[in-house]
Amino acid sequence: MEEQNRKNSDSTQQRLAKQAVFDKVEQWLNVSLEHKPKILVGKTYMQPDFYSKEDGIIGFIVVHIGKLKAGQKEKLSQHILRMLLAEKLEGRAYRKMIVVSDQPVKEQIEGDSILAECISQFQIEVKIMPMEAELRERLLTAQKKQVMVNA
């Protein structure tokens, strides 16, 4: 049973989707971005999905299809805190971005919530970068199979 759960929780499709979205973001911004760099912040490290110190860009990619669950919103909140910490410790303003692949996710995080208010107040851009249809279908299939281990 555990082997089946591990197989169902495979994140291969999410990684492929994130890479495809990363490529689109880099093309859209027309800058060379680091993908998942390890950045020292204070006494620890963070790994944004994309980053350019030179161009002052930092961001995370959310490839989930459909409304985010509570844990996913919590993870997004942590991403926001990481971006704000990087700004604070480096003493500079970054172009902070959250890139999503699904309109319901964009609407959810720009709606009426503390998370949405933080995104607005801290000038975090939310950009939608839809995936190709085939990749979207593979991701949806993978999401349906996944098992919440900590449920």
C-alpha positions as a printed NumPy array, in Angstrom:
array([[  0.   ,   0.   ,   0.   ],
       [  2.8  ,   2.425,   0.868],
       [  4.396,   1.775,  -2.543],
       [  1.09 ,   2.727,  -4.232],
       [  0.837,   5.914,  -2.139],
       [  4.404,   6.849,  -3.096],
       [  3.609,   6.238,  -6.774],
       [  0.411,   8.304,  -6.559],
       [  2.25 ,  11.14 ,  -4.789],
       [  4.951,  11.364,  -7.472],
       [  5.643,  15.013,  -8.273],
       [  7.152,  14.483, -11.734],
       [  4.297,  16.271, -13.504],
       [  4.505,  19.237, -11.119],
       [  8.249,  19.554, -11.756],
       [  7.723,  19.382, -15.528],
       [  4.956,  21.97 , -15.306],
       [  7.078,  24.296, -13.173],
       [  9.94 ,  24.041, -15.658],
       [  7.599,  24.861, -18.557],
       [  6.195,  27.868, -16.681],
       [  9.711,  28.977, -15.674],
       [ 10.707,  28.971, -19.355],
       [  7.662,  31.118, -20.195],
       [  8.433,  33.568, -17.365],
       [ 12.023,  33.963, -18.522],
       [ 10.85 ,  34.617, -22.077],
       [  8.131,  37.043, -20.934],
       [ 10.514,  39.041, -18.726],
       [ 13.238,  38.841, -21.374],
       [ 15.94 ,  38.338, -18.749],
       [ 18.137,  35.428, -17.785],
       [ 16.794,  34.044, -14.522],
       [ 18.327,  31.614, -12.084],
       [ 16.101,  28.589, -11.525],
       [ 15.859,  27.466,  -7.883],
       [ 19.055,  29.215,  -6.729],
       [ 20.173,  28.81 ,  -3.138],
       [ 20.176,  32.347,  -1.692],
       [ 21.642,  33.185,   1.703],
       [ 19.158,  35.177,   3.806],
       [ 20.483,  35.948,   7.251],
       [ 21.717,  32.666,   8.714],
       [ 19.749,  30.389,   6.419],
       [ 18.924,  29.813,   2.765],
       [ 15.893,  30.135,   0.539],
       [ 15.248,  28.794,  -2.96 ],
       [ 12.846,  30.874,  -5.026],
       [ 11.601,  29.34 ,  -8.264],
       [ 13.201,  32.201, -10.189],
       [ 15.621,  34.954,  -9.322],
       [ 17.818,  37.651, -10.805],
       [ 19.846,  39.686,  -8.348],
       [ 21.072,  41.923, -11.168],
       [ 17.531,  42.717, -12.381],
       [ 15.995,  42.704,  -8.896],
       [ 13.473,  39.934,  -9.593],
       [ 12.368,  37.194,  -7.223],
       [  9.408,  34.874,  -7.542],
       [  7.605,  31.621,  -7.012],
       [  5.543,  29.482,  -9.37 ],
       [  2.267,  27.778,  -8.451],
       [  1.236,  25.136, -11.001],
       [ -1.776,  23.762,  -9.119],
       [ -5.005,  23.461, -11.128],
       [ -8.175,  24.432,  -9.252],
       [ -8.599,  26.166,  -5.922],
       [ -5.728,  25.927,  -3.481],
       [ -6.153,  23.855,  -0.355],
       [ -5.302,  25.278,   3.085],
       [ -1.787,  23.788,   3.103],
       [ -1.064,  25.194,  -0.34 ],
       [ -2.15 ,  28.672,   0.767],
       [  0.103,  28.305,   3.819],
       [  3.035,  27.407,   1.554],
       [  2.302,  30.461,  -0.598],
       [  2.298,  32.627,   2.557],
       [  5.731,  31.245,   3.416],
       [  6.968,  32.117,  -0.073],
       [  5.769,  35.69 ,   0.443],
       [  7.594,  35.904,   3.783],
       [ 10.772,  34.658,   2.1  ],
       [ 10.592,  37.372,  -0.558],
       [  9.987,  40.061,   2.049],
       [ 12.859,  38.781,   4.176],
       [ 15.218,  38.878,   1.186],
       [ 14.232,  42.502,   0.573],
       [ 14.665,  43.463,   4.222],
       [ 18.041,  41.797,   4.694],
       [ 19.456,  43.052,   1.394],
       [ 18.063,  46.555,   1.905],
       [ 16.641,  46.738,  -1.609],
       [ 13.301,  46.477,  -3.342],
       [ 12.686,  43.446,  -5.526],
       [ 10.087,  42.914,  -8.211],
       [  8.248,  40.233,  -6.251],
       [  6.141,  37.822,  -8.262],
       [  3.817,  34.888,  -7.851],
       [  3.18 ,  33.147, -11.172],
       [  0.151,  30.868, -11.371],
       [ -1.093,  28.585, -14.118],
       [ -4.819,  28.578, -13.467],
       [ -7.362,  31.415, -13.352],
       [ -9.189,  30.072, -10.24 ],
       [ -5.889,  30.18 ,  -8.323],
       [ -5.281,  33.773,  -9.438],
       [ -8.809,  34.782,  -8.415],
       [ -8.442,  33.   ,  -5.081],
       [ -5.188,  34.707,  -4.099],
       [ -6.403,  38.116,  -5.284],
       [ -9.778,  37.765,  -3.544],
       [-10.882,  38.856,  -0.092],
       [ -8.441,  37.344,   2.375],
       [ -5.462,  38.214,   4.523],
       [ -3.257,  36.542,   1.907],
       [ -4.755,  38.702,  -0.853],
       [ -4.325,  41.842,   1.251],
       [ -0.663,  40.99 ,   1.894],
       [ -0.114,  40.454,  -1.827],
       [ -1.647,  43.856,  -2.513],
       [  0.007,  45.79 ,   0.333],
       [  3.489,  44.403,  -0.374],
       [  3.189,  45.038,  -4.121],
       [  3.543,  41.395,  -5.14 ],
       [  2.643,  40.861,  -8.779],
       [  0.379,  37.954,  -9.598],
       [  0.802,  36.814, -13.18 ],
       [ -1.021,  34.004, -14.928],
       [  0.988,  31.824, -17.301],
       [ -1.307,  29.085, -18.622],
       [  0.21 ,  25.728, -19.468],
       [ -0.089,  23.934, -22.777],
       [ -3.234,  21.758, -22.902],
       [ -1.371,  18.433, -22.848],
       [  0.768,  19.39 , -19.856],
       [ -2.301,  20.736, -18.051],
       [ -4.133,  17.423, -18.579],
       [ -1.162,  15.409, -17.299],
       [ -0.964,  17.648, -14.232],
       [ -4.693,  17.298, -13.571],
       [ -4.399,  13.518, -13.798],
       [ -1.45 ,  13.571, -11.386],
       [ -3.341,  15.821,  -8.935],
       [ -6.265,  13.381,  -8.894],
       [ -3.929,  10.477,  -8.05 ],
       [ -1.991,  12.209,  -5.318],
       [ -2.519,  11.159,  -1.767],
       [ -2.323,  13.662,   1.037],
       [  0.213,  11.979,   3.324],
       [ -0.428,  14.366,   6.235],
       [ -4.218,  14.464,   5.847]])
